[in-house]
CSV table of C-alpha atoms in Angstrom, one decimal:
chain,number,residue,atom,x,y,z
A,1,UNK,CA,-32.9,32.0,-87.4
A,2,UNK,CA,-34.2,32.2,-90.3
A,3,UNK,CA,-34.3,34.6,-93.7
A,4,UNK,CA,-38.2,35.6,-93.7
A,5,UNK,CA,-37.4,39.0,-92.6
A,6,UNK,CA,-34.6,40.2,-94.2
A,7,UNK,CA,-33.4,41.2,-97.2
A,8,UNK,CA,-31.0,39.4,-99.5
A,9,UNK,CA,-28.1,41.6,-98.8
A,10,UNK,CA,-28.6,41.0,-95.3
A,11,UNK,CA,-28.3,37.2,-95.8
A,12,UNK,CA,-25.6,37.1,-98.6
A,13,UNK,CA,-23.4,39.0,-96.0
A,14,UNK,CA,-24.1,37.4,-92.9
A,15,UNK,CA,-24.5,33.5,-94.4
A,16,UNK,CA,-20.7,33.0,-94.6
A,17,UNK,CA,-19.7,33.9,-91.1
A,18,UNK,CA,-22.7,31.8,-89.7
A,19,UNK,CA,-20.7,28.8,-88.3
A,20,UNK,CA,-17.9,31.0,-86.8
A,21,UNK,CA,-20.9,33.2,-85.1
A,22,UNK,CA,-22.0,30.1,-83.5
A,23,UNK,CA,-19.2,28.9,-82.5
A,24,UNK,CA,-18.1,32.2,-81.1
A,25,UNK,CA,-21.3,32.5,-79.5
A,26,UNK,CA,-20.9,29.2,-77.3
A,27,UNK,CA,-17.4,30.1,-76.4
A,28,UNK,CA,-18.5,33.8,-75.3
A,29,UNK,CA,-22.2,32.7,-73.1
A,30,UNK,CA,-20.2,30.2,-71.4
A,31,UNK,CA,-17.7,32.9,-70.5
A,32,UNK,CA,-20.5,35.1,-69.1
A,33,UNK,CA,-22.1,34.2,-65.7
A,34,UNK,CA,-25.4,33.4,-65.1
A,35,UNK,CA,-27.1,36.6,-62.7
A,36,UNK,CA,-28.2,40.1,-62.4
A,37,UNK,CA,-27.0,42.8,-65.1
A,38,UNK,CA,-26.3,46.1,-64.7
A,39,UNK,CA,-24.6,49.1,-67.3
A,40,UNK,CA,-23.1,52.2,-66.7
A,41,UNK,CA,-23.4,53.6,-70.4
A,42,UNK,CA,-21.5,56.4,-70.1
A,43,UNK,CA,-18.5,54.9,-68.9
A,44,UNK,CA,-18.9,51.6,-71.5
A,45,UNK,CA,-19.5,49.0,-68.9
A,46,UNK,CA,-21.7,45.9,-68.3
A,47,UNK,CA,-21.8,43.7,-65.5
A,48,UNK,CA,-23.7,40.4,-65.2
A,49,UNK,CA,-22.9,38.4,-62.3
A,50,UNK,CA,-19.6,38.9,-61.0
A,51,UNK,CA,-18.3,39.2,-64.9
A,52,UNK,CA,-17.6,43.4,-65.7
A,53,UNK,CA,-16.6,43.9,-69.5
A,54,UNK,CA,-16.2,46.8,-71.8
A,55,UNK,CA,-19.2,47.1,-74.1
A,56,UNK,CA,-20.7,49.3,-76.8
A,57,UNK,CA,-24.7,49.3,-77.5
A,58,UNK,CA,-25.9,47.9,-80.9
A,59,UNK,CA,-29.8,48.8,-80.5
A,60,UNK,CA,-32.9,48.0,-79.0
A,61,UNK,CA,-36.3,45.9,-79.6
A,62,UNK,CA,-39.7,47.1,-78.7
A,63,UNK,CA,-41.9,44.2,-78.3
A,64,UNK,CA,-45.0,46.3,-78.4
A,65,UNK,CA,-44.2,47.1,-82.1
A,66,UNK,CA,-41.3,44.9,-83.2
A,67,UNK,CA,-39.1,47.7,-84.3
A,68,UNK,CA,-35.5,47.2,-84.0
A,69,UNK,CA,-34.1,50.8,-82.9
A,70,UNK,CA,-30.2,51.4,-84.0
A,71,UNK,CA,-27.8,52.8,-80.9
A,72,UNK,CA,-26.6,55.0,-83.2
A,73,UNK,CA,-30.6,56.5,-83.9
A,74,UNK,CA,-31.3,56.7,-79.8
A,75,UNK,CA,-31.3,60.2,-78.5
A,76,UNK,CA,-30.3,59.0,-75.3
A,77,UNK,CA,-26.7,57.8,-76.4
A,78,UNK,CA,-26.7,58.1,-79.9
A,79,UNK,CA,-24.1,60.3,-80.3
A,80,UNK,CA,-21.7,58.8,-77.3
A,81,UNK,CA,-18.9,56.4,-77.2
A,82,UNK,CA,-21.1,53.5,-76.2
A,83,UNK,CA,-22.9,53.6,-79.8
A,84,UNK,CA,-19.5,53.5,-81.2
A,85,UNK,CA,-20.5,49.8,-82.5
A,86,UNK,CA,-23.9,50.9,-83.9
A,87,UNK,CA,-22.1,53.5,-86.1
A,88,UNK,CA,-19.4,51.0,-87.3
A,89,UNK,CA,-22.6,48.8,-88.5
A,90,UNK,CA,-23.9,52.0,-90.2
A,91,UNK,CA,-20.9,52.3,-91.7
A,92,UNK,CA,-20.9,48.8,-93.0
A,93,UNK,CA,-24.0,49.1,-94.1
A,94,UNK,CA,-23.4,52.1,-96.5
A,95,UNK,CA,-20.8,50.5,-97.8
A,96,UNK,CA,-22.4,47.4,-98.6
A,97,UNK,CA,-25.8,48.9,-99.1
A,98,UNK,CA,-27.4,46.5,-96.6
A,99,UNK,CA,-30.9,48.3,-95.6
A,100,UNK,CA,-31.2,46.6,-92.2
A,101,UNK,CA,-28.1,48.3,-91.0
A,102,UNK,CA,-28.4,51.7,-92.9
A,103,UNK,CA,-32.5,52.3,-91.4
A,104,UNK,CA,-32.6,53.5,-88.1
A,105,UNK,CA,-36.1,51.9,-87.1
A,106,UNK,CA,-35.9,48.1,-88.5
A,107,UNK,CA,-39.6,47.0,-88.6
A,108,UNK,CA,-39.7,43.1,-87.1
A,109,UNK,CA,-43.0,42.5,-86.8
A,110,UNK,CA,-44.2,41.0,-89.8
A,111,UNK,CA,-41.5,38.1,-89.3
A,112,UNK,CA,-42.5,34.5,-88.5
A,113,UNK,CA,-41.0,35.5,-84.9
A,114,UNK,CA,-39.9,38.9,-84.4
A,115,UNK,CA,-37.8,38.2,-81.4
A,116,UNK,CA,-36.0,35.6,-83.4
A,117,UNK,CA,-35.6,38.2,-85.9
A,118,UNK,CA,-34.3,40.5,-83.4
A,119,UNK,CA,-31.8,37.9,-82.1
A,120,UNK,CA,-30.9,37.3,-85.8
A,121,UNK,CA,-30.3,41.1,-86.1
A,122,UNK,CA,-28.2,41.6,-83.4
A,123,UNK,CA,-26.0,38.3,-85.1
A,124,UNK,CA,-25.8,39.9,-88.0
A,125,UNK,CA,-23.7,42.9,-86.5
A,126,UNK,CA,-21.7,40.6,-84.7
A,127,UNK,CA,-20.7,38.6,-87.4
A,128,UNK,CA,-20.0,41.7,-89.5
A,129,UNK,CA,-18.2,43.7,-86.9
A,130,UNK,CA,-16.1,40.4,-85.7
A,131,UNK,CA,-17.0,40.6,-82.0
A,132,UNK,CA,-16.7,38.0,-79.7
A,133,UNK,CA,-20.6,37.8,-78.9
A,134,UNK,CA,-23.5,39.3,-78.3
A,135,UNK,CA,-25.6,40.3,-75.4
A,136,UNK,CA,-29.0,40.6,-75.4
A,137,UNK,CA,-30.8,41.9,-71.9
A,138,UNK,CA,-34.4,42.8,-70.7
A,139,UNK,CA,-34.0,46.5,-70.1
A,140,UNK,CA,-38.2,46.4,-69.4
A,141,UNK,CA,-41.0,44.5,-70.0
A,142,UNK,CA,-41.6,45.4,-73.3
A,143,UNK,CA,-37.9,46.6,-74.3
A,144,UNK,CA,-34.6,44.2,-74.8
A,145,UNK,CA,-31.3,46.1,-75.0
A,146,UNK,CA,-28.2,44.5,-76.9
A,147,UNK,CA,-24.6,44.9,-76.8
A,148,UNK,CA,-21.3,43.8,-78.4
A,149,UNK,CA,-18.5,43.4,-75.7
A,150,UNK,CA,-15.3,45.4,-76.8
A,151,UNK,CA,-13.2,43.7,-74.1
A,152,UNK,CA,-9.6,42.0,-74.2
A,153,UNK,CA,-10.7,39.3,-71.6
A,154,UNK,CA,-13.5,37.6,-73.5
A,155,UNK,CA,-12.0,34.5,-75.2
A,156,UNK,CA,-11.7,33.7,-79.0
A,157,UNK,CA,-12.8,30.7,-80.0
A,158,UNK,CA,-10.5,28.2,-81.9
A,159,UNK,CA,-11.7,25.5,-84.5
A,160,UNK,CA,-11.8,22.2,-82.4
A,161,UNK,CA,-11.9,19.1,-84.5
A,162,UNK,CA,-14.2,17.3,-82.2
A,163,UNK,CA,-17.0,20.0,-81.9
A,164,UNK,CA,-16.4,21.1,-86.0
A,165,UNK,CA,-19.0,19.0,-87.6
A,166,UNK,CA,-21.4,20.5,-85.4
A,167,UNK,CA,-20.3,24.4,-85.5
A,168,UNK,CA,-20.4,23.8,-89.6
A,169,UNK,CA,-23.6,22.0,-89.7
A,170,UNK,CA,-25.3,24.4,-86.9
A,171,UNK,CA,-23.9,27.4,-89.4
A,172,UNK,CA,-25.2,26.0,-92.3
A,173,UNK,CA,-29.0,25.9,-91.2
A,174,UNK,CA,-29.0,29.5,-89.6
A,175,UNK,CA,-30.3,30.8,-93.5
A,176,UNK,CA,-30.3,27.5,-95.0
A,177,UNK,CA,-28.4,29.1,-98.2
A,178,UNK,CA,-24.9,28.1,-99.7
A,179,UNK,CA,-23.0,25.4,-97.3
A,180,UNK,CA,-19.8,26.3,-99.6
A,181,UNK,CA,-20.2,29.7,-98.3
A,182,UNK,CA,-20.7,28.9,-94.8
A,183,UNK,CA,-17.8,26.8,-94.9
A,184,UNK,CA,-15.3,29.2,-96.7
A,185,UNK,CA,-15.8,31.9,-94.1
A,186,UNK,CA,-15.8,29.9,-91.3
A,187,UNK,CA,-12.2,29.4,-92.1
A,188,UNK,CA,-11.2,32.7,-93.5
A,189,UNK,CA,-12.5,34.2,-90.2
A,190,UNK,CA,-10.1,31.8,-88.5
A,191,UNK,CA,-7.5,32.6,-90.7
A,192,UNK,CA,-7.1,29.1,-92.0
A,193,UNK,CA,-6.0,28.4,-95.6
A,194,UNK,CA,-8.0,25.5,-97.1
A,195,UNK,CA,-7.0,23.3,-99.8
A,196,UNK,CA,-9.8,22.5,-103.1
A,197,UNK,CA,-10.1,18.8,-103.6
A,198,UNK,CA,-12.0,16.9,-106.1
A,199,UNK,CA,-15.3,17.3,-104.0
A,200,UNK,CA,-15.0,19.4,-101.5
A,201,UNK,CA,-12.0,20.7,-99.0
A,202,UNK,CA,-9.1,19.8,-97.0
A,203,UNK,CA,-7.4,21.7,-93.9
A,204,UNK,CA,-5.1,21.3,-91.5
A,205,UNK,CA,-6.6,22.9,-87.7
A,206,UNK,CA,-4.4,25.0,-85.6
A,207,UNK,CA,-3.8,21.7,-83.4
A,208,UNK,CA,-2.3,19.9,-86.5
A,209,UNK,CA,-5.5,17.6,-87.1
A,210,UNK,CA,-6.4,17.5,-90.9
A,211,UNK,CA,-9.8,17.1,-91.8
A,212,UNK,CA,-11.2,16.7,-95.1
A,213,UNK,CA,-15.0,18.1,-96.0
A,214,UNK,CA,-16.8,16.5,-98.8
A,215,UNK,CA,-20.0,17.7,-100.7
A,216,UNK,CA,-22.5,16.5,-102.5
A,217,UNK,CA,-23.9,16.9,-105.7
A,218,UNK,CA,-26.4,19.3,-104.7
A,219,UNK,CA,-23.7,21.6,-102.8
A,220,UNK,CA,-24.4,20.4,-99.5
A,221,UNK,CA,-21.9,19.0,-97.2
A,222,UNK,CA,-22.0,15.3,-97.1
A,223,UNK,CA,-19.4,14.2,-94.6
A,224,UNK,CA,-16.9,16.2,-92.2
A,225,UNK,CA,-13.7,13.9,-91.0
A,226,UNK,CA,-11.4,14.5,-89.0
A,227,UNK,CA,-7.9,12.6,-89.3
A,228,UNK,CA,-7.3,12.4,-85.6
A,229,UNK,CA,-4.5,9.2,-86.2
A,230,UNK,CA,-2.8,11.3,-88.9
A,231,UNK,CA,-2.6,14.4,-86.6
A,232,UNK,CA,-1.1,11.8,-83.5
A,233,UNK,CA,1.3,10.6,-86.3
A,234,UNK,CA,2.9,14.1,-86.9
């Protein structure tokens, strides 16, 4: 993912959720089995392999002109309940003045990789909604449709001290902006309180593991240390 095709408002809003989004997508993708897919938009259901989920449509991407059409603007289902997530993104976009969320058609053909730009837009929508994942499914040779699950059976990721460095650093690389925002946004989304230190933050994860995060003079993450011995002795 990169920010080349997106407004400053979009990047500024989505960036703090980047590490959380990477983590939650990994959890969701492990939960969703491989297999053919089908959807009943009237009933808001999606099936893939042996798994059936309640979903909402975000939008569709057309490879012929590289455009994204939001679900709320689709004449086929824009006024139906299945477009509820798209309408929620639109309302958020108006509140925060994010053009990518309020324009019914988003041109992505000028992006270095239009297909990846569509994934970034879906990732951004998932992030601001706090949805537990998103699905991009090939609807035709030229088009992909994007959904977000709206189902209590989808697992919610929790901070894992072993995976934490990878999640934070991967999230920091999504847009390449402020790593402080990525770190604070990750823990905020998880409802975990950070304590500021002289050169970064300390935090106790939900499983009791203390973690120290240090930044260098340029605001980049310099180290992420999980103190497993301290946790074992609690």
